Tab-separated table of C-alpha atoms in Angstrom:
chain	number	residue	atom	x	y	z
X	1206	UNK	CA	-5.783	-13.877	-0.157
X	1207	UNK	CA	-5.113	-17.591	-0.416
X	1208	UNK	CA	-8.298	-18.727	1.210
X	1209	UNK	CA	-8.173	-22.189	-0.252
X	1210	UNK	CA	-4.608	-22.648	0.923
X	1211	UNK	CA	-5.521	-21.451	4.351
X	1212	UNK	CA	-8.374	-23.888	4.542
X	1213	UNK	CA	-6.446	-26.902	3.319
X	1214	UNK	CA	-3.131	-26.333	4.977
X	1215	UNK	CA	-4.073	-24.444	8.082
X	1216	UNK	CA	-7.682	-25.573	8.613
X	1217	UNK	CA	-8.730	-21.940	8.584
X	1218	UNK	CA	-11.700	-20.199	7.029
X	1219	UNK	CA	-11.423	-16.528	6.028
X	1220	UNK	CA	-14.160	-13.894	6.244
X	1221	UNK	CA	-14.417	-10.188	5.805
X	1222	UNK	CA	-16.779	-8.023	7.891
X	1223	UNK	CA	-18.034	-4.619	6.842
X	1224	UNK	CA	-19.971	-2.435	9.236
X	1225	UNK	CA	-22.539	-1.608	6.576
X	1226	UNK	CA	-26.059	-2.648	5.586
X	1227	UNK	CA	-26.471	-5.770	3.467
X	1228	UNK	CA	-27.422	-3.672	0.469
X	1229	UNK	CA	-24.061	-1.949	0.477
X	1230	UNK	CA	-22.080	-5.067	1.219
X	1231	UNK	CA	-23.643	-6.960	-1.639
X	1232	UNK	CA	-22.150	-4.490	-4.091
X	1233	UNK	CA	-18.750	-4.467	-2.405
X	1234	UNK	CA	-16.015	-5.278	-4.851
X	1235	UNK	CA	-12.454	-5.867	-3.819
X	1236	UNK	CA	-10.216	-7.903	-6.124
X	1237	UNK	CA	-8.291	-9.174	-3.080
X	1238	UNK	CA	-11.368	-10.526	-1.327
X	1239	UNK	CA	-13.720	-11.443	-4.144
X	1240	UNK	CA	-14.011	-15.119	-3.238
X	1241	UNK	CA	-14.127	-14.604	0.489
X	1242	UNK	CA	-17.439	-14.356	2.339
X	1243	UNK	CA	-18.181	-10.718	3.048
X	1244	UNK	CA	-20.488	-10.216	6.013
X	1245	UNK	CA	-22.722	-7.270	6.790
X	1246	UNK	CA	-22.568	-5.814	10.275
X	1247	UNK	CA	-24.596	-2.584	10.105
X	1248	UNK	CA	-24.580	-2.196	13.873
X	1249	UNK	CA	-20.802	-2.583	14.102
X	1250	UNK	CA	-21.464	-5.212	16.695
X	1251	UNK	CA	-18.206	-7.047	16.068
X	1252	UNK	CA	-16.126	-3.918	16.275
X	1253	UNK	CA	-17.783	-3.078	19.580
X	1254	UNK	CA	-17.621	-6.588	21.018
X	1255	UNK	CA	-13.911	-6.794	20.243
X	1256	UNK	CA	-13.200	-3.265	21.491
X	1257	UNK	CA	-12.114	-1.833	18.151
X	1258	UNK	CA	-13.465	1.644	18.805
X	1259	UNK	CA	-11.483	4.832	18.455
X	1260	UNK	CA	-11.399	6.999	21.607
X	1261	UNK	CA	-13.244	9.879	19.975
X	1262	UNK	CA	-16.439	10.479	18.110
X	1263	UNK	CA	-17.299	12.027	14.793
X	1264	UNK	CA	-20.687	13.756	14.722
X	1265	UNK	CA	-21.476	11.832	17.939
X	1266	UNK	CA	-20.900	8.540	16.173
X	1267	UNK	CA	-18.383	5.924	17.246
X	1268	UNK	CA	-15.347	5.627	15.008
X	1269	UNK	CA	-13.963	2.175	14.503
X	1270	UNK	CA	-10.587	0.594	13.823
X	1271	UNK	CA	-9.823	-1.856	11.040
X	1272	UNK	CA	-8.321	-5.097	12.174
X	1273	UNK	CA	-7.329	-8.626	11.303
X	1274	UNK	CA	-7.853	-11.284	13.921
X	1275	UNK	CA	-7.331	-15.009	14.244
X	1276	UNK	CA	-9.682	-17.112	16.344
X	1277	UNK	CA	-8.700	-20.706	17.031
X	1278	UNK	CA	-10.899	-23.782	17.039
X	1279	UNK	CA	-11.487	-23.446	20.752
X	1280	UNK	CA	-13.014	-20.031	20.225
X	1281	UNK	CA	-10.051	-18.126	21.666
X	1282	UNK	CA	-8.752	-14.902	20.183
X	1283	UNK	CA	-5.170	-15.752	19.300
X	1284	UNK	CA	-3.952	-12.787	17.293
X	1285	UNK	CA	-5.235	-9.256	16.735
X	1286	UNK	CA	-3.656	-6.832	14.283
X	1287	UNK	CA	-5.127	-3.339	14.453
X	1288	UNK	CA	-4.693	-1.062	11.464
X	1289	UNK	CA	-4.959	2.653	10.891
X	1290	UNK	CA	-6.973	2.414	7.700
X	1291	UNK	CA	-8.540	-0.299	5.542
X	1292	UNK	CA	-5.372	-0.795	3.538
X	1293	UNK	CA	-3.323	-1.176	6.658
X	1294	UNK	CA	-3.464	-4.973	6.831
X	1295	UNK	CA	-0.847	-7.519	7.817
X	1296	UNK	CA	1.083	-8.907	4.877
X	1297	UNK	CA	0.654	-12.458	3.745
X	1298	UNK	CA	3.883	-13.599	5.350
X	1299	UNK	CA	2.797	-12.430	8.759
X	1300	UNK	CA	-0.571	-14.114	8.440
X	1301	UNK	CA	1.004	-17.371	7.360
X	1302	UNK	CA	3.416	-17.148	10.243
X	1303	UNK	CA	0.587	-16.929	12.754
X	1304	UNK	CA	-1.360	-19.681	11.057
X	1305	UNK	CA	1.708	-21.928	11.040
X	1306	UNK	CA	2.305	-21.286	14.729
X	1307	UNK	CA	-1.283	-22.137	15.505
X	1308	UNK	CA	-1.236	-25.272	13.420
X	1309	UNK	CA	1.997	-26.444	14.998
X	1310	UNK	CA	0.467	-26.528	18.485
O	260	UNK	CA	-36.203	-18.309	16.052
O	261	UNK	CA	-39.021	-16.829	17.889
O	262	UNK	CA	-39.245	-13.137	18.314
O	263	UNK	CA	-38.551	-12.283	21.868
O	264	UNK	CA	-40.937	-10.543	24.056
O	265	UNK	CA	-39.609	-9.141	27.202
O	266	UNK	CA	-38.719	-11.822	29.608
O	267	UNK	CA	-37.586	-11.108	33.036
O	268	UNK	CA	-35.459	-13.391	35.020
O	269	UNK	CA	-35.069	-12.562	38.596
O	270	UNK	CA	-33.033	-14.778	40.693
O	271	UNK	CA	-33.348	-14.347	44.403
O	272	UNK	CA	-31.136	-16.830	46.116
O	273	UNK	CA	-31.333	-17.239	49.817
O	274	UNK	CA	-28.301	-18.037	51.850
O	275	UNK	CA	-28.967	-20.613	54.494
O	276	UNK	CA	-26.975	-21.732	57.462
O	277	UNK	CA	-25.535	-24.561	55.426
O	278	UNK	CA	-22.313	-23.788	53.613
O	279	UNK	CA	-22.826	-22.281	50.213
O	280	UNK	CA	-20.263	-21.436	47.622
O	281	UNK	CA	-21.273	-19.148	44.820
O	282	UNK	CA	-19.993	-21.482	42.112
O	283	UNK	CA	-20.460	-19.249	39.117
O	284	UNK	CA	-17.953	-16.474	38.582
O	285	UNK	CA	-17.728	-13.638	36.122
O	286	UNK	CA	-15.953	-14.886	33.014
O	287	UNK	CA	-17.279	-18.396	33.222
O	288	UNK	CA	-19.527	-19.931	30.640
O	289	UNK	CA	-23.130	-19.488	31.697
O	290	UNK	CA	-24.967	-22.796	32.212
O	291	UNK	CA	-27.523	-23.572	29.561
O	292	UNK	CA	-31.137	-23.329	30.607
O	293	UNK	CA	-34.536	-24.117	29.173
O	294	UNK	CA	-37.670	-22.491	30.556
O	295	UNK	CA	-41.278	-22.376	29.537
O	296	UNK	CA	-43.420	-19.311	28.894
O	297	UNK	CA	-46.152	-18.947	31.431
O	298	UNK	CA	-48.763	-17.727	28.984
O	299	UNK	CA	-47.764	-19.152	25.621
O	300	UNK	CA	-46.131	-22.355	26.835
O	301	UNK	CA	-43.230	-21.769	24.461
O	302	UNK	CA	-39.788	-22.828	25.514
O	303	UNK	CA	-36.737	-20.648	25.264
O	304	UNK	CA	-33.168	-21.547	25.997
O	305	UNK	CA	-30.015	-19.528	26.614
O	306	UNK	CA	-28.510	-20.766	23.337
O	307	UNK	CA	-31.297	-18.913	21.495
O	308	UNK	CA	-29.598	-15.678	22.450
O	309	UNK	CA	-26.058	-16.602	21.465
O	310	UNK	CA	-24.627	-14.135	19.019
O	311	UNK	CA	-27.795	-12.076	19.215
O	312	UNK	CA	-28.611	-10.575	22.597
O	313	UNK	CA	-27.095	-10.154	25.975
O	314	UNK	CA	-29.265	-11.633	28.689
O	315	UNK	CA	-30.102	-10.237	32.134
O	316	UNK	CA	-31.196	-13.292	34.050
O	317	UNK	CA	-33.080	-13.099	37.354
O	318	UNK	CA	-34.873	-15.991	38.983
O	319	UNK	CA	-37.382	-16.006	41.790
O	320	UNK	CA	-37.022	-19.175	43.795
O	321	UNK	CA	-39.969	-18.593	46.072
O	322	UNK	CA	-43.283	-16.936	45.450
O	323	UNK	CA	-42.891	-14.409	48.252
O	324	UNK	CA	-39.632	-13.216	46.761
O	325	UNK	CA	-41.176	-11.940	43.572
O	326	UNK	CA	-40.409	-8.277	43.591
O	327	UNK	CA	-43.129	-6.474	41.660
O	328	UNK	CA	-41.337	-3.146	41.942
O	329	UNK	CA	-38.217	-4.572	40.344
O	330	UNK	CA	-40.246	-6.106	37.549
O	331	UNK	CA	-41.950	-2.806	36.906
O	332	UNK	CA	-38.584	-1.108	36.661
O	333	UNK	CA	-37.459	-3.734	34.175
O	334	UNK	CA	-40.527	-3.112	32.100
O	335	UNK	CA	-39.695	0.580	31.944
O	336	UNK	CA	-36.189	-0.115	30.757
O	337	UNK	CA	-36.868	-2.843	28.277
O	338	UNK	CA	-36.715	-0.804	25.097
O	339	UNK	CA	-33.797	1.310	26.244
O	340	UNK	CA	-31.745	-1.709	27.246
O	341	UNK	CA	-32.528	-3.421	23.977
O	342	UNK	CA	-31.508	-0.387	21.949
O	343	UNK	CA	-28.456	0.664	23.919
O	344	UNK	CA	-27.058	-2.644	25.039
O	345	UNK	CA	-28.817	-5.255	22.929
O	346	UNK	CA	-29.945	-6.834	26.177
O	347	UNK	CA	-33.130	-8.710	27.044
O	348	UNK	CA	-34.480	-9.451	30.468
O	349	UNK	CA	-35.515	-12.977	31.347
O	350	UNK	CA	-37.542	-13.545	34.511
O	351	UNK	CA	-38.109	-17.003	35.873
O	352	UNK	CA	-40.590	-17.822	38.608
O	353	UNK	CA	-41.237	-21.033	40.493
O	354	UNK	CA	-43.515	-23.443	38.702
O	355	UNK	CA	-45.804	-23.454	41.663
O	356	UNK	CA	-46.714	-19.795	41.163
O	357	UNK	CA	-49.917	-19.000	39.453
O	358	UNK	CA	-48.032	-16.905	36.958
O	359	UNK	CA	-51.122	-15.450	35.388
O	360	UNK	CA	-51.611	-13.463	38.527
O	361	UNK	CA	-48.187	-11.948	38.079
O	362	UNK	CA	-48.416	-10.750	34.544
O	363	UNK	CA	-49.317	-7.207	35.596
O	364	UNK	CA	-50.989	-6.782	32.193
O	365	UNK	CA	-47.643	-5.495	31.025
O	366	UNK	CA	-46.932	-7.891	28.182
O	367	UNK	CA	-43.955	-9.191	30.098
O	368	UNK	CA	-43.603	-12.851	29.691
O	369	UNK	CA	-42.683	-14.763	32.812
O	370	UNK	CA	-41.116	-18.183	32.561
O	371	UNK	CA	-41.493	-21.134	34.812
O	372	UNK	CA	-38.681	-23.394	36.002
O	373	UNK	CA	-40.700	-26.562	36.746
O	374	UNK	CA	-37.886	-28.706	38.028
O	375	UNK	CA	-35.839	-25.808	39.488
O	376	UNK	CA	-33.037	-26.750	37.141
O	377	UNK	CA	-32.311	-23.128	36.316
O	378	UNK	CA	-32.178	-22.238	39.952
O	379	UNK	CA	-29.847	-25.153	40.661
O	380	UNK	CA	-27.609	-24.410	37.690
O	381	UNK	CA	-27.141	-20.807	38.804
O	382	UNK	CA	-26.284	-21.754	42.320
O	383	UNK	CA	-29.622	-21.161	43.949
O	384	UNK	CA	-31.483	-23.215	46.458
O	385	UNK	CA	-34.503	-22.815	48.590
O	386	UNK	CA	-32.258	-22.449	51.577
O	387	UNK	CA	-30.493	-19.442	50.125
O	388	UNK	CA	-31.451	-15.965	51.185
O	389	UNK	CA	-29.748	-13.791	48.718
O	390	UNK	CA	-30.911	-11.934	45.683
O	391	UNK	CA	-28.908	-12.394	42.507
O	392	UNK	CA	-28.973	-11.358	38.897
O	393	UNK	CA	-26.589	-12.463	36.165
O	394	UNK	CA	-25.588	-10.637	33.003
O	395	UNK	CA	-24.732	-13.083	30.223
O	396	UNK	CA	-23.142	-11.780	27.060
O	397	UNK	CA	-23.693	-12.855	23.489
O	398	UNK	CA	-20.905	-15.380	23.652
O	399	UNK	CA	-22.622	-17.083	26.545
O	400	UNK	CA	-20.189	-15.896	29.232
O	401	UNK	CA	-21.112	-14.412	32.587
O	402	UNK	CA	-20.132	-10.805	32.518
O	403	UNK	CA	-21.825	-9.526	35.659
O	404	UNK	CA	-23.196	-10.897	38.889
O	405	UNK	CA	-25.247	-8.989	41.447
O	406	UNK	CA	-26.254	-10.191	44.825
O	407	UNK	CA	-26.993	-8.591	48.126
O	408	UNK	CA	-27.262	-9.626	51.716
O	409	UNK	CA	-30.969	-9.040	51.779
O	410	UNK	CA	-33.583	-10.923	49.880
O	411	UNK	CA	-35.381	-7.871	48.584
O	412	UNK	CA	-32.532	-5.810	47.177
O	413	UNK	CA	-32.106	-6.554	43.494
O	414	UNK	CA	-29.691	-4.489	41.474
O	415	UNK	CA	-30.763	-1.008	40.538
O	416	UNK	CA	-31.138	-0.056	36.898
O	417	UNK	CA	-28.067	2.131	37.230
O	418	UNK	CA	-26.077	-0.830	38.485
O	419	UNK	CA	-27.223	-2.946	35.568
O	420	UNK	CA	-26.283	-0.192	33.107
O	421	UNK	CA	-22.881	0.262	34.623
O	422	UNK	CA	-22.148	-3.368	33.828
O	423	UNK	CA	-23.900	-3.450	30.471
O	424	UNK	CA	-21.894	-0.536	29.165
O	425	UNK	CA	-18.790	-2.625	29.609
O	426	UNK	CA	-20.066	-5.130	27.107
O	427	UNK	CA	-19.286	-2.531	24.518
O	428	UNK	CA	-15.554	-2.670	25.040
O	429	UNK	CA	-13.653	0.565	24.789
O	430	UNK	CA	-10.281	-1.187	24.584
O	431	UNK	CA	-9.266	-3.985	22.274
O	432	UNK	CA	-10.022	-7.479	23.509
O	433	UNK	CA	-6.769	-9.042	24.829
O	434	UNK	CA	-5.507	-12.047	22.968
O	435	UNK	CA	-6.125	-15.222	24.879
O	436	UNK	CA	-9.707	-14.113	25.699
O	437	UNK	CA	-12.806	-16.040	24.596
O	438	UNK	CA	-13.767	-14.564	21.241
O	439	UNK	CA	-17.273	-13.071	21.392
O	440	UNK	CA	-19.574	-14.954	19.107
O	441	UNK	CA	-21.198	-13.271	16.168
O	442	UNK	CA	-23.766	-14.235	13.594
O	443	UNK	CA	-23.931	-12.083	10.439
O	444	UNK	CA	-25.496	-12.267	7.016
O	445	UNK	CA	-23.326	-12.732	3.981
O	446	UNK	CA	-23.397	-10.482	0.965
O	447	UNK	CA	-25.799	-12.813	-0.823
O	448	UNK	CA	-28.442	-11.840	1.699
O	449	UNK	CA	-29.287	-15.451	2.374
O	450	UNK	CA	-26.389	-17.167	4.076
O	451	UNK	CA	-25.573	-16.627	7.725
O	452	UNK	CA	-22.099	-17.005	9.089
O	453	UNK	CA	-21.928	-17.847	12.792
O	454	UNK	CA	-18.510	-17.943	14.425
O	455	UNK	CA	-19.494	-20.604	16.956
O	456	UNK	CA	-20.425	-22.970	14.136
O	457	UNK	CA	-16.685	-23.406	13.511
O	458	UNK	CA	-15.768	-24.155	17.066
O	459	UNK	CA	-14.031	-27.491	17.207
O	460	UNK	CA	-13.716	-27.528	13.394
O	461	UNK	CA	-11.827	-24.581	11.882
O	462	UNK	CA	-9.747	-21.599	12.840
O	463	UNK	CA	-11.284	-18.353	11.600
O	464	UNK	CA	-9.325	-15.443	10.151
O	465	UNK	CA	-11.382	-12.257	10.155
O	466	UNK	CA	-10.652	-9.027	8.364
O	467	UNK	CA	-12.657	-6.166	9.837
O	468	UNK	CA	-12.945	-3.197	7.535
O	469	UNK	CA	-14.135	0.313	8.074
O	470	UNK	CA	-17.211	1.753	6.524
O	471	UNK	CA	-16.781	2.948	2.963
O	472	UNK	CA	-17.588	6.612	2.657
């Protein structure tokens, strides 16, 4: 992901959140996100606060949805892309489109 | 940040004959407040809870309004509410009250509101005769408001839970909504990323992954 480009051109920082303990997150390796801050959220608090919960349970545990979301400088949720699995992410063009729209305002 | 003992806020507002408009509505940003611990003298403010805990705020405006039964009920639910809803109770009493007499030996910290600024900010006045409790989420927004026609009818624990459960959304947050704040530790185990730190400065693009099995 072009995190430097996003920061310079679109005034946007990029982060990744994993609903796992810090010990697991610290060993997380993904070539696409290596230089992006990866945050530990063992309680899945962000998934829950943003309503990214599947409508069924697995072994009585909540199941969550992967997502990409854009929050503007005013703290408003401007775009939310919900995926079916981790690899189901919006392509770069779509992300740039939303960033450009936001920046143009 | 200080570890939080249980704090109980009970706000009992009394409606008087004078016109009163309940200024705060659900969805609005909760006014900031600063109160002082009755036993330890330590100050806490609403911002301390941002990104960390939901707050159930109740304030007693007058000594005779302090509902000991309600406070006892809160004490019994403290751990459960913390575990299930990440919620803490904050109880504020008038500065004129000898708070030590109201501790009930329960370990519940009561907080004084010496200049009644909290009461004023949350729409209360000595002339009001209405009980009220506010639920404030981690992003600092009012998510629930309880009041009754009588001065001694605070919300039941079931009523509080019915609102708290909504804080765990079961449907995706609509775009255009205030983004709930979060504060998480980075993979280095040292750095904390807090969404609200970027307000007014940067947009934030977040990729939320699933757990790796």
